Amino acid sequence: MRYFAVFLFSLFSLLAHAQDQKTETVSGTIIVDDTREPVSGVNIININKVKGTTTDAKGNFTIEAVANDTLHISYIGFQSIKVRVTNDWIKFKTVAKIPITERAYTLEEVIIDKYHLTGYLPIDSKLIPIKESYRYNIAGLSQGYEGGQHSPNAFKRVLSTMLNPADLLNNLFGKKGNEMRRLREMKKDDTVRNALASKFDRETLAALLGVTKNDIAEILEHCNYSTDFINTANDLQIMDAISECYEEYKVMHRSK
């Protein structure tokens, strides 16, 4: 009888603990700062849990979160913002109205006649580079490395990376192990991947990884990606490139 009573007590304790650990959510409405109109299709990503959602036609959203989590809110043409989840927001189940501000763009100088074409095909075909960037394939690896005009020493750096145990990636990834693990988590969430696929500013990716935009460029340079790729790829492609490079790095250093 005594053992049965202990069993019941343990069972009730487990049930109470499970109720305490129930999933918490917060809700809100995204509106334009000056017009107060709701905005649909806004990306909301919980940086701490690496989970995302988008607003509906009325600008409403609900996302899993606990106190002190940070929500990264972004939408094309508007300034990205971060919102901290508070205890009151969770406790009172309020629907927070979150304003976003339209981004002001300044057009940069555009070079129209970069290659100084003559109008004669036999001559112009030699002036325009056919391949400005491409990737080297290396035996034993399923992936390759970019090279070309924008990365003329890429092949040399690939060999040095493979043969030198004290390469730069060792320090780079060694300091950012947590960020690399978060990168793998991001790839599991379709909403996060879709949000990154529509972005080219590195803001969301930098916020999720906990690094700066300069850190992202540095990682890609050490992974031998060309300047052309770094400047033109969207955030999803950048995320996959860093993840791919990290996996290659682990394979090459598994026995070291």
Coordinates of C-alpha atoms in Angstrom, one line a residue, residues 24-217:
E24 CA 3.2 29.3 -24.2
T25 CA 2.3 31.6 -27.1
V26 CA 2.0 35.3 -27.8
S27 CA -0.2 37.1 -30.3
G28 CA 0.0 40.4 -32.0
T29 CA -1.0 42.6 -35.0
I30 CA 1.5 44.2 -37.3
I31 CA 0.4 47.7 -38.5
V32 CA 2.0 50.4 -40.6
D33 CA 3.3 53.2 -38.4
D34 CA 1.8 56.2 -40.1
T35 CA -1.5 54.7 -41.5
R36 CA -2.2 52.2 -38.7
E37 CA -3.3 49.7 -41.4
P38 CA -2.6 46.0 -40.8
V39 CA 0.1 44.3 -42.9
S40 CA -0.2 40.7 -44.2
G41 CA 2.7 38.4 -45.0
V42 CA 5.1 39.9 -42.4
N43 CA 7.7 37.4 -41.2
I44 CA 8.0 36.9 -37.5
I45 CA 10.8 34.7 -36.2
N46 CA 11.5 33.7 -32.6
I47 CA 15.3 34.0 -32.6
N48 CA 15.6 32.0 -29.4
K49 CA 13.5 29.0 -30.5
V50 CA 14.2 29.4 -34.2
K51 CA 10.6 29.1 -35.1
G52 CA 8.7 31.4 -37.5
T53 CA 5.3 32.5 -38.7
T54 CA 3.7 35.1 -40.9
T55 CA 0.8 37.5 -40.4
D56 CA -2.6 36.7 -41.9
A57 CA -4.8 39.0 -44.1
K58 CA -5.6 41.2 -41.0
G59 CA -2.0 41.5 -39.8
N60 CA -2.5 39.0 -37.0
F61 CA 0.0 36.4 -35.8
T62 CA 0.5 33.9 -33.0
I63 CA 3.9 32.3 -32.2
E64 CA 5.4 30.1 -29.6
A65 CA 7.4 32.1 -27.0
V66 CA 8.4 32.4 -23.4
A67 CA 9.4 35.5 -21.4
N68 CA 12.6 37.2 -22.6
D69 CA 12.5 35.6 -26.1
T70 CA 13.2 38.0 -28.9
L71 CA 11.0 38.2 -32.0
H72 CA 12.6 39.4 -35.2
I73 CA 10.0 41.1 -37.4
S74 CA 10.7 41.9 -41.1
Y75 CA 8.9 42.8 -44.2
I76 CA 10.2 43.9 -47.6
G77 CA 10.2 47.6 -47.9
F78 CA 10.1 48.2 -44.1
Q79 CA 12.6 48.5 -41.3
S80 CA 13.3 45.2 -39.5
I81 CA 12.7 45.4 -35.7
K82 CA 13.2 43.2 -32.7
V83 CA 10.6 42.8 -29.9
R84 CA 11.2 41.3 -26.5
V85 CA 8.5 39.0 -25.1
T86 CA 7.5 40.1 -21.6
N87 CA 5.8 38.2 -18.8
D88 CA 2.7 40.5 -18.9
W89 CA 2.3 39.8 -22.7
I90 CA 2.2 36.0 -21.9
K91 CA 0.2 36.3 -18.7
F92 CA -2.6 38.6 -19.8
K93 CA -2.8 37.2 -23.4
T94 CA -2.9 40.7 -24.9
V95 CA -2.9 41.2 -28.6
A96 CA 0.0 43.6 -29.0
K97 CA -0.2 46.2 -31.8
I98 CA 3.3 46.4 -33.3
P99 CA 4.1 49.3 -35.8
I100 CA 6.6 48.9 -38.5
T101 CA 8.2 51.9 -40.5
E102 CA 8.6 52.1 -44.2
R103 CA 12.3 52.0 -45.3
A104 CA 13.7 54.9 -47.3
Y105 CA 15.9 53.7 -50.1
T106 CA 18.7 55.6 -51.9
L107 CA 19.6 54.4 -55.4
E108 CA 23.3 53.7 -55.9
E109 CA 25.2 54.5 -59.0
V110 CA 24.7 52.0 -61.8
I111 CA 27.4 51.2 -64.4
I112 CA 25.7 50.5 -67.7
D113 CA 28.7 50.1 -70.0
K114 CA 31.0 48.0 -67.8
Y115 CA 32.8 46.1 -70.6
H116 CA 32.9 49.0 -73.2
L117 CA 31.3 46.9 -75.9
T118 CA 32.1 47.7 -79.6
G119 CA 28.9 46.3 -81.2
Y120 CA 30.9 43.7 -83.2
L121 CA 30.1 40.2 -81.9
P122 CA 33.6 38.6 -82.7
I123 CA 35.2 41.3 -80.6
D124 CA 32.6 41.6 -77.8
S125 CA 32.5 37.8 -77.3
K126 CA 36.1 38.1 -76.1
L127 CA 35.5 41.2 -74.0
I128 CA 32.7 39.7 -71.9
P129 CA 33.8 36.9 -69.5
I130 CA 31.8 33.7 -69.9
K131 CA 32.4 32.5 -66.4
E132 CA 33.1 35.0 -63.7
S133 CA 32.8 32.4 -60.9
Y134 CA 32.5 28.6 -60.6
R135 CA 33.3 25.9 -58.1
Y136 CA 36.1 23.5 -58.0
N137 CA 35.3 19.8 -57.4
I138 CA 37.6 17.9 -55.1
A139 CA 38.0 14.2 -55.0
G140 CA 36.6 12.7 -51.8
L141 CA 34.2 15.5 -51.2
S142 CA 30.6 15.7 -52.4
Q143 CA 30.8 19.5 -52.6
G144 CA 33.2 22.0 -54.2
Y145 CA 34.6 25.5 -53.9
E146 CA 33.9 28.6 -55.9
G147 CA 36.6 30.3 -57.8
G148 CA 36.9 32.5 -60.9
Q149 CA 37.7 36.1 -61.6
H150 CA 36.4 37.3 -58.3
S151 CA 38.4 34.7 -56.3
P152 CA 41.6 34.1 -58.3
N153 CA 43.5 32.3 -55.5
A154 CA 40.6 30.0 -54.5
F155 CA 42.2 26.8 -55.7
K156 CA 45.3 27.5 -53.7
R157 CA 43.3 28.4 -50.6
V158 CA 41.3 25.1 -51.0
L159 CA 44.5 23.0 -50.9
S160 CA 45.9 25.0 -47.9
T161 CA 42.6 24.6 -46.1
M162 CA 42.7 20.8 -46.6
L163 CA 46.4 20.4 -45.7
N164 CA 46.8 22.9 -42.9
P165 CA 45.3 21.8 -39.6
A166 CA 45.6 25.4 -38.2
D167 CA 43.5 26.9 -40.9
L168 CA 41.3 30.0 -40.3
L169 CA 38.1 28.0 -40.2
N170 CA 39.3 26.2 -37.1
N171 CA 39.2 29.5 -35.2
L172 CA 36.1 30.8 -37.0
F173 CA 33.8 27.8 -36.4
G174 CA 35.4 27.0 -33.1
K175 CA 34.1 30.3 -31.7
K176 CA 30.7 30.0 -33.3
G177 CA 29.7 26.4 -32.5
N178 CA 26.4 27.4 -31.0
E179 CA 25.6 29.5 -34.1
M180 CA 26.3 26.6 -36.4
R181 CA 24.0 24.4 -34.3
R182 CA 21.3 27.1 -34.6
L183 CA 21.9 27.0 -38.4
R184 CA 20.9 23.4 -38.5
E185 CA 17.7 24.2 -36.5
M186 CA 16.8 27.0 -38.9
K187 CA 16.8 24.5 -41.9
K188 CA 14.1 22.5 -40.2
D189 CA 11.5 25.3 -40.1
D190 CA 9.8 26.0 -43.4
T191 CA 8.6 29.5 -42.4
V192 CA 12.2 30.5 -41.5
R193 CA 13.5 29.1 -44.8
N194 CA 10.8 30.9 -46.8
A195 CA 11.5 34.2 -45.0
L196 CA 15.3 33.9 -45.8
A197 CA 14.6 33.1 -49.4
S198 CA 13.0 36.5 -50.0
K199 CA 15.8 38.5 -48.3
F200 CA 19.2 39.8 -49.5
D201 CA 20.1 42.1 -46.6
R202 CA 21.6 39.5 -44.2
E203 CA 19.7 41.2 -41.3
T204 CA 17.5 38.2 -40.4
L205 CA 20.3 35.7 -40.9
A206 CA 22.7 37.8 -38.7
A207 CA 20.1 38.1 -36.0
L208 CA 19.4 34.4 -36.0
L209 CA 23.1 33.4 -35.9
G210 CA 24.0 36.1 -33.3
V211 CA 26.7 37.5 -35.6
T212 CA 27.3 40.6 -37.6
K213 CA 26.9 41.1 -41.4
N214 CA 30.7 41.4 -41.6
D215 CA 31.1 38.0 -39.8
I216 CA 28.9 36.4 -42.4
A217 CA 31.0 37.8 -45.3

